[in-house]
PDB file of C-alpha atoms in Angstrom:
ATOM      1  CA  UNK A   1       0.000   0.000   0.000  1.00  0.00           C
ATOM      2  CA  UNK A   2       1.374   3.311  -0.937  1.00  0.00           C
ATOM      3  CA  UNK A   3       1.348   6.025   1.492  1.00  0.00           C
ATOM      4  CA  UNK A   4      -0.523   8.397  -1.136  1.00  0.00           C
ATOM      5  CA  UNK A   5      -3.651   6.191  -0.297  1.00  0.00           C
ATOM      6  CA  UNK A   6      -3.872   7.779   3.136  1.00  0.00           C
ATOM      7  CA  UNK A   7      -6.669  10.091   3.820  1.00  0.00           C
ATOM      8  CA  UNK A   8      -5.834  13.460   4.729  1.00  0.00           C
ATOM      9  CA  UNK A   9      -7.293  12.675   7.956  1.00  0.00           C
ATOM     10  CA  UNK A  10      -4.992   9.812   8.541  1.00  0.00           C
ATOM     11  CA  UNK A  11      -2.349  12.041   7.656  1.00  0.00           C
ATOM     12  CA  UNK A  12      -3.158  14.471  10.610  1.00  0.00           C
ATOM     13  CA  UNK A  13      -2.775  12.184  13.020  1.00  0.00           C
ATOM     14  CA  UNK A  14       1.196  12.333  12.399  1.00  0.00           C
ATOM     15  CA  UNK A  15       2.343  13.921  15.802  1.00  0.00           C
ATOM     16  CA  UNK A  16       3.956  17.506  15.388  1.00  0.00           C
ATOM     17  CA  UNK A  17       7.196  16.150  16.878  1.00  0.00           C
ATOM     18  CA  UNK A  18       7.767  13.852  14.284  1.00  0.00           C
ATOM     19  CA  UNK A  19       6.990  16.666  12.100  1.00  0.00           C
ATOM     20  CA  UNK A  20       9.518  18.751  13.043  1.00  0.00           C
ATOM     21  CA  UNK A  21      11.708  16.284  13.226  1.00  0.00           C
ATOM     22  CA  UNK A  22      11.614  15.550   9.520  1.00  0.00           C
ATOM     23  CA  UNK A  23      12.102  19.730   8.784  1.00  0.00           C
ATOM     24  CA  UNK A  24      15.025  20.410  11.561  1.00  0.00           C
ATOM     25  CA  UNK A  25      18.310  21.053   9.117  1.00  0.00           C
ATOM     26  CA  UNK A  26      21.955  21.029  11.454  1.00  0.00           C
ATOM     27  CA  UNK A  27      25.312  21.543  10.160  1.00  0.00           C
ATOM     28  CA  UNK A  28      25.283  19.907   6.507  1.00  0.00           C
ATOM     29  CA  UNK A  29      22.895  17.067   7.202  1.00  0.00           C
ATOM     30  CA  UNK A  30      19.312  17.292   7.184  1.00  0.00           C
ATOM     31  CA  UNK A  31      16.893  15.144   8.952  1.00  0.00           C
ATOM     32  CA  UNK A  32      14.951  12.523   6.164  1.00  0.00           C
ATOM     33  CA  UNK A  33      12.550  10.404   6.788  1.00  0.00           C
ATOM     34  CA  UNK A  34      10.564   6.739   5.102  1.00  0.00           C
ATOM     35  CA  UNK A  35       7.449   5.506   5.809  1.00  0.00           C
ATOM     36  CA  UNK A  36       7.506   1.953   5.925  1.00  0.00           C
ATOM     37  CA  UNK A  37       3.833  -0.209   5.617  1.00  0.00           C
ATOM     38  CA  UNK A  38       3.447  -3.000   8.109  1.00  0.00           C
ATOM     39  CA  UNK A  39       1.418  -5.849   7.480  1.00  0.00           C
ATOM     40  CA  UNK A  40      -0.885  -5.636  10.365  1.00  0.00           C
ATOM     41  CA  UNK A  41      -1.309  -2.373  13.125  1.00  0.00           C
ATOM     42  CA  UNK A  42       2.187  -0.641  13.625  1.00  0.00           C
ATOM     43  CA  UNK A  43       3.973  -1.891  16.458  1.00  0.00           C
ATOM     44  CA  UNK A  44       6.633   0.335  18.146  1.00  0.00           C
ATOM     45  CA  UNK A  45       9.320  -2.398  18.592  1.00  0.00           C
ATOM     46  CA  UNK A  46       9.102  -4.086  14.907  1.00  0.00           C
ATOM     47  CA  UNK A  47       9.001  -0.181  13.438  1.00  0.00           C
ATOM     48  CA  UNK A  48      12.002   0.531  15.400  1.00  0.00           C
ATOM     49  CA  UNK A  49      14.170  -2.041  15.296  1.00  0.00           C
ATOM     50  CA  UNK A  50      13.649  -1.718  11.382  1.00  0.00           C
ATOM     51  CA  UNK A  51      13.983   1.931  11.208  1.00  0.00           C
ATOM     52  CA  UNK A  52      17.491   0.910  12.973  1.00  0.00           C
ATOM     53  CA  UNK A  53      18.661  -1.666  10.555  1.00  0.00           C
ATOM     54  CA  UNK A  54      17.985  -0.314   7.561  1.00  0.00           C
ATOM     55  CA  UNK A  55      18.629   3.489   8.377  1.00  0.00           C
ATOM     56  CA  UNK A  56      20.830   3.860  11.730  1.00  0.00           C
ATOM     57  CA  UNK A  57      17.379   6.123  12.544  1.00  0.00           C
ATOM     58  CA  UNK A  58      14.975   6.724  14.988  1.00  0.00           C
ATOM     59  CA  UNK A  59      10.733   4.683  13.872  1.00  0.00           C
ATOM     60  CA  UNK A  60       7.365   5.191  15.178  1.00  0.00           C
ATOM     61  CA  UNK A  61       4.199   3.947  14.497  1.00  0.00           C
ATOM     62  CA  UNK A  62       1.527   6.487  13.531  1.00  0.00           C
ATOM     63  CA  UNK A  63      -1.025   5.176  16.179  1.00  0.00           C
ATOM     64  CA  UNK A  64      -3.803   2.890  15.350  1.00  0.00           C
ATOM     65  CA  UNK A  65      -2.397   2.564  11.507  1.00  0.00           C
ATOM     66  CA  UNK A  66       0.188   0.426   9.677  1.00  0.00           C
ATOM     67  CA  UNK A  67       2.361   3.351   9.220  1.00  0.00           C
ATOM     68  CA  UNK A  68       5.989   3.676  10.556  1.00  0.00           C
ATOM     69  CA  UNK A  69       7.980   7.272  10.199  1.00  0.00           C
ATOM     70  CA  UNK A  70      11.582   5.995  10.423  1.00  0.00           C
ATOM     71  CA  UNK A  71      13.828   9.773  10.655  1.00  0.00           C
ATOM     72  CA  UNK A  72      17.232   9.607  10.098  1.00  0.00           C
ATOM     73  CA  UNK A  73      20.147  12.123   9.278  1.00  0.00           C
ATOM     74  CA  UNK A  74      21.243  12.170   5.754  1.00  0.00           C
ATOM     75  CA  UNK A  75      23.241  14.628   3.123  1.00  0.00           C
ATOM     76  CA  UNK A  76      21.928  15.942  -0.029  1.00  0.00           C
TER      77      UNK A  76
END
């Protein structure tokens, strides 16, 4: 499932934290983030041990959804 197929109501339930977290810019690196799909209801451990494997970032679940936010740094 792509993430495009979200309602915009689904979409609002992204806390602002996370938010910012995917805008902050430091020294030459920026803060990116993925959304990853689950198979079932996100759950925190699974989201961030992946989010940790695959990215050396931080995941969490958008509550009650199959969504995981995994923000890490990167360079552009």
């Amino acid at each position: 499932m792509d993430i495009s197929t979200y309602t915009s109501s689904t979409l609002l339930k992204i806390p602002s934290h996370l938010l910012r977290m995917a805008m902050k810019e430091t020294q030459g690196q920026e803060n990116c983030h993925e959304y990853y799909t689950e198979t079932g209801i996100c759950e925190h451990n699974q989201c961030a041990s992946q989010c940790t494997s695959k990215r050396n970032g931080t995941g969490r679940c958008i509550v009650g959804t199959k969504i995981c936010i995994c923000n890490y740094n990167c360079k552009f």
